[in-house]
CSV table of C-alpha atoms and ligand atoms in Angstrom, one decimal:
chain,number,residue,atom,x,y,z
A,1,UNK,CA,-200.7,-81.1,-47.7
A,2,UNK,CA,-198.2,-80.0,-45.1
A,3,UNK,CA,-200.1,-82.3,-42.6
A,4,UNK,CA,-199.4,-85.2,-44.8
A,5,UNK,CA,-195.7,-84.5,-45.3
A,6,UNK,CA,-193.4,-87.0,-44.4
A,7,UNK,CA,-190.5,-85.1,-44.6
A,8,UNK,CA,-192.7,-82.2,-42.5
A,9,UNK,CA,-193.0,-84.8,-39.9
A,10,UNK,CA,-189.2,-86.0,-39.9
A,11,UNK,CA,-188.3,-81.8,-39.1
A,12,UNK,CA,-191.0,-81.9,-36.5
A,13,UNK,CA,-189.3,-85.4,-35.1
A,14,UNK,CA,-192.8,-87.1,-35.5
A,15,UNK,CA,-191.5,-90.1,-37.6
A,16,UNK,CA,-187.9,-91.4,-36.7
A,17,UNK,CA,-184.6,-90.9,-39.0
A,18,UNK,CA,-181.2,-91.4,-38.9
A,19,UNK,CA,-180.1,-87.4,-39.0
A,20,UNK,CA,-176.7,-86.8,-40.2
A,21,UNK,CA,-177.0,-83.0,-40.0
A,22,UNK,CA,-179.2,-80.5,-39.0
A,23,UNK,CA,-179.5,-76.5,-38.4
A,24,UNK,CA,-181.9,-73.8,-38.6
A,25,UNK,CA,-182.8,-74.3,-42.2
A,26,UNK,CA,-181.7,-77.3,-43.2
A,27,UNK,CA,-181.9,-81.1,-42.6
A,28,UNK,CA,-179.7,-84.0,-43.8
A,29,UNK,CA,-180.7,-87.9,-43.1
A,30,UNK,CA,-180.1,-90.9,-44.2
A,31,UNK,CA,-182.5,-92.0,-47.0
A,32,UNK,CA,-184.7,-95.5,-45.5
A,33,UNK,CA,-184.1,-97.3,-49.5
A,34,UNK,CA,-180.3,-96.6,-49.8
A,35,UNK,CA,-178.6,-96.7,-53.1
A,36,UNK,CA,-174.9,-96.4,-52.4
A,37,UNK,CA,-173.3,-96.9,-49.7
A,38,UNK,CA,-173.4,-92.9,-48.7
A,39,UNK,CA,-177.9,-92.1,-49.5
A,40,UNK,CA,-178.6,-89.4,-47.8
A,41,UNK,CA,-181.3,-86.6,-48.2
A,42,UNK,CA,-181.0,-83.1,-48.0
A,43,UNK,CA,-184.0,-81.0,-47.3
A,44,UNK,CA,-185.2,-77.1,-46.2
A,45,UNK,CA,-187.1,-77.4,-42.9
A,46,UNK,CA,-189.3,-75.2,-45.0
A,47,UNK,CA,-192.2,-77.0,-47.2
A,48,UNK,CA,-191.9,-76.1,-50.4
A,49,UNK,CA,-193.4,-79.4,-53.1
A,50,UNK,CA,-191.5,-78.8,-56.1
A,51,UNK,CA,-188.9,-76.4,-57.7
A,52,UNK,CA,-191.5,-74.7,-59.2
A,53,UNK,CA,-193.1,-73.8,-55.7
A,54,UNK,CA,-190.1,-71.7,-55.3
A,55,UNK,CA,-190.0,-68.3,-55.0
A,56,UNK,CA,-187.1,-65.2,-54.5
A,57,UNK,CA,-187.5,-65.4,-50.9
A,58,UNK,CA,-186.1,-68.9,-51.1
A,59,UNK,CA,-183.0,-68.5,-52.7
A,60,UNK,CA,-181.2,-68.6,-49.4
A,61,UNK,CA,-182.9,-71.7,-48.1
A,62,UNK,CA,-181.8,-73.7,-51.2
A,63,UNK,CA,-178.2,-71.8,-51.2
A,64,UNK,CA,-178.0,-73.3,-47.8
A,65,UNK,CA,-179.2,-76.7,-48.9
A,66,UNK,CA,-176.7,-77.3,-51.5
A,67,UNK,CA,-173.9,-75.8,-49.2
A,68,UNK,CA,-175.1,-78.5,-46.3
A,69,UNK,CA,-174.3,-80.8,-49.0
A,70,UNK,CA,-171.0,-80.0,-49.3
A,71,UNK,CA,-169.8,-80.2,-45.6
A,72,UNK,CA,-171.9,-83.4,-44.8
A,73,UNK,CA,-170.1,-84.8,-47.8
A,74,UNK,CA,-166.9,-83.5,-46.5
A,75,UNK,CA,-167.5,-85.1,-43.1
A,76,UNK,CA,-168.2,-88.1,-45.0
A,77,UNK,CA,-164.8,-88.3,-46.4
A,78,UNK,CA,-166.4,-87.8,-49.7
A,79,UNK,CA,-163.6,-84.8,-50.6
A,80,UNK,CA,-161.3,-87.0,-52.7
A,81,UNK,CA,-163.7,-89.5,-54.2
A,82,UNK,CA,-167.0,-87.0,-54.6
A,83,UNK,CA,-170.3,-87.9,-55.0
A,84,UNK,CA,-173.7,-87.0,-56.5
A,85,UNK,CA,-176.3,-84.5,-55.8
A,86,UNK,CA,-180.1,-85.2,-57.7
A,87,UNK,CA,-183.1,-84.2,-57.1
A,88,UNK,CA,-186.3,-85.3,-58.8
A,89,UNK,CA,-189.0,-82.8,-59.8
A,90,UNK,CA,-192.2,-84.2,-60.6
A,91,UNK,CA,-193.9,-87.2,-62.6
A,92,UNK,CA,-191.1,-87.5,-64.9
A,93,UNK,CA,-188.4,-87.5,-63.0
A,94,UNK,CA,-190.1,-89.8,-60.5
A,95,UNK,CA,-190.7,-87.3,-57.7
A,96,UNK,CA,-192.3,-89.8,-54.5
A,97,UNK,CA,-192.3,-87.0,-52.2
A,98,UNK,CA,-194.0,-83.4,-52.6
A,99,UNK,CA,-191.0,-81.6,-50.3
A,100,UNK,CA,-188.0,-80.5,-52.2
A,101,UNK,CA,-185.4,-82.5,-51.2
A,102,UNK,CA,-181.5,-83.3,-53.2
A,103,UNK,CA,-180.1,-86.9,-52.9
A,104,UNK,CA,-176.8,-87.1,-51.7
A,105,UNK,CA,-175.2,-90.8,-53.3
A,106,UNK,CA,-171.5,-91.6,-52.9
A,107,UNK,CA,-169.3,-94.2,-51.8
A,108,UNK,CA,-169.0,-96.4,-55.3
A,109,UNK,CA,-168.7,-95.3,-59.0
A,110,UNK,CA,-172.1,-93.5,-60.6
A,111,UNK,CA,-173.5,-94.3,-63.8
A,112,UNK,CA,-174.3,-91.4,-65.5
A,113,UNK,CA,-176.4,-90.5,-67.4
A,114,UNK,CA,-179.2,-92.1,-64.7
A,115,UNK,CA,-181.9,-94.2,-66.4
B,201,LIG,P1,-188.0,-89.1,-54.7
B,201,LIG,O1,-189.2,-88.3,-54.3
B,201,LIG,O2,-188.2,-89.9,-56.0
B,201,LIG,O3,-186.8,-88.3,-54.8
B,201,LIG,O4,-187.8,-90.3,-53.7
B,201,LIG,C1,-188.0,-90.1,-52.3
B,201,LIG,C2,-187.0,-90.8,-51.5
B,201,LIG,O5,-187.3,-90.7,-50.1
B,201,LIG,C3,-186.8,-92.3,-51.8
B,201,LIG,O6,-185.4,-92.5,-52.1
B,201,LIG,C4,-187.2,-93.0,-50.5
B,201,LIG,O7,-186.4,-94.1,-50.2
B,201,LIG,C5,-187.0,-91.9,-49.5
B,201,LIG,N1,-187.8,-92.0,-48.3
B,201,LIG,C6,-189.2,-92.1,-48.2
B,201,LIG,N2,-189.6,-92.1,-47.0
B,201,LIG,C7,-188.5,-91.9,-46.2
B,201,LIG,C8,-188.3,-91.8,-44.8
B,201,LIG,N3,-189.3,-91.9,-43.9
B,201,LIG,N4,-187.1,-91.7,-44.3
B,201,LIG,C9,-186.0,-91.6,-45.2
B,201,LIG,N5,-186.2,-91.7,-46.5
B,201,LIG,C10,-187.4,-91.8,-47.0
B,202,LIG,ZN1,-193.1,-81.0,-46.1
């Protein structure tokens, strides 16, 4: 439920978090469990659970998600070094939180592929 969303409540500055970025469509903040030195997440302000939730009047939204990435890891001084964007969909992939959100990790060397 929307109600019961944290990342809902983070847009709607109901529950602190260190915000990195924000606009009209997209939040970035750091992620409370860090596992680099740079852990931040990127969401939509819109709640949308999983990929599968979306639909064609979204592609904008996530365009602008991935393109918030790219600047906040800019401003980061990521730009030389680069850095990771993830996101987890679902039981599987060990999805905690039912509002689509992309990790942003950087700051130390990756393993890949992740476990
Ligand atoms: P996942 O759904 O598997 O992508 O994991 C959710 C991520 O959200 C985890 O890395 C948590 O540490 C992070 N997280 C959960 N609650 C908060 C919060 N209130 N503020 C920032 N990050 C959070
Ligand atoms: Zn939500």
């Amino acid at each position: 439920m929307m109600q019961d969303c944290v990342f809902c409540k983070i847009v709607k500055k109901e529950i602190p978090a260190e915000i990195i970025y924000e606009d009209e469509y997209v939040m970035a903040f750091k992620d409370i469990h860090p596992a680099a030195p740079v852990h931040l997440l990127l969401i939509p302000k819109k709640h949308i659970p999983t990929f599968f939730d979306l639909t064609d009047e979204d592609i904008s939204i996530i365009g602008r998600v991935q393109l918030a990435a790219a600047r906040v890891a800019q401003k980061l001084n990521l730009e030389d070094k680069g850095f990771r964007l993830v996101s987890n969909c679902k039981g599987d992939a060990g999805q905690l939180i039912f509002h689509i959100h992309y990790h942003l990790l950087g700051g130390r060397t990756l393993q890949w592929p992740p476990g």
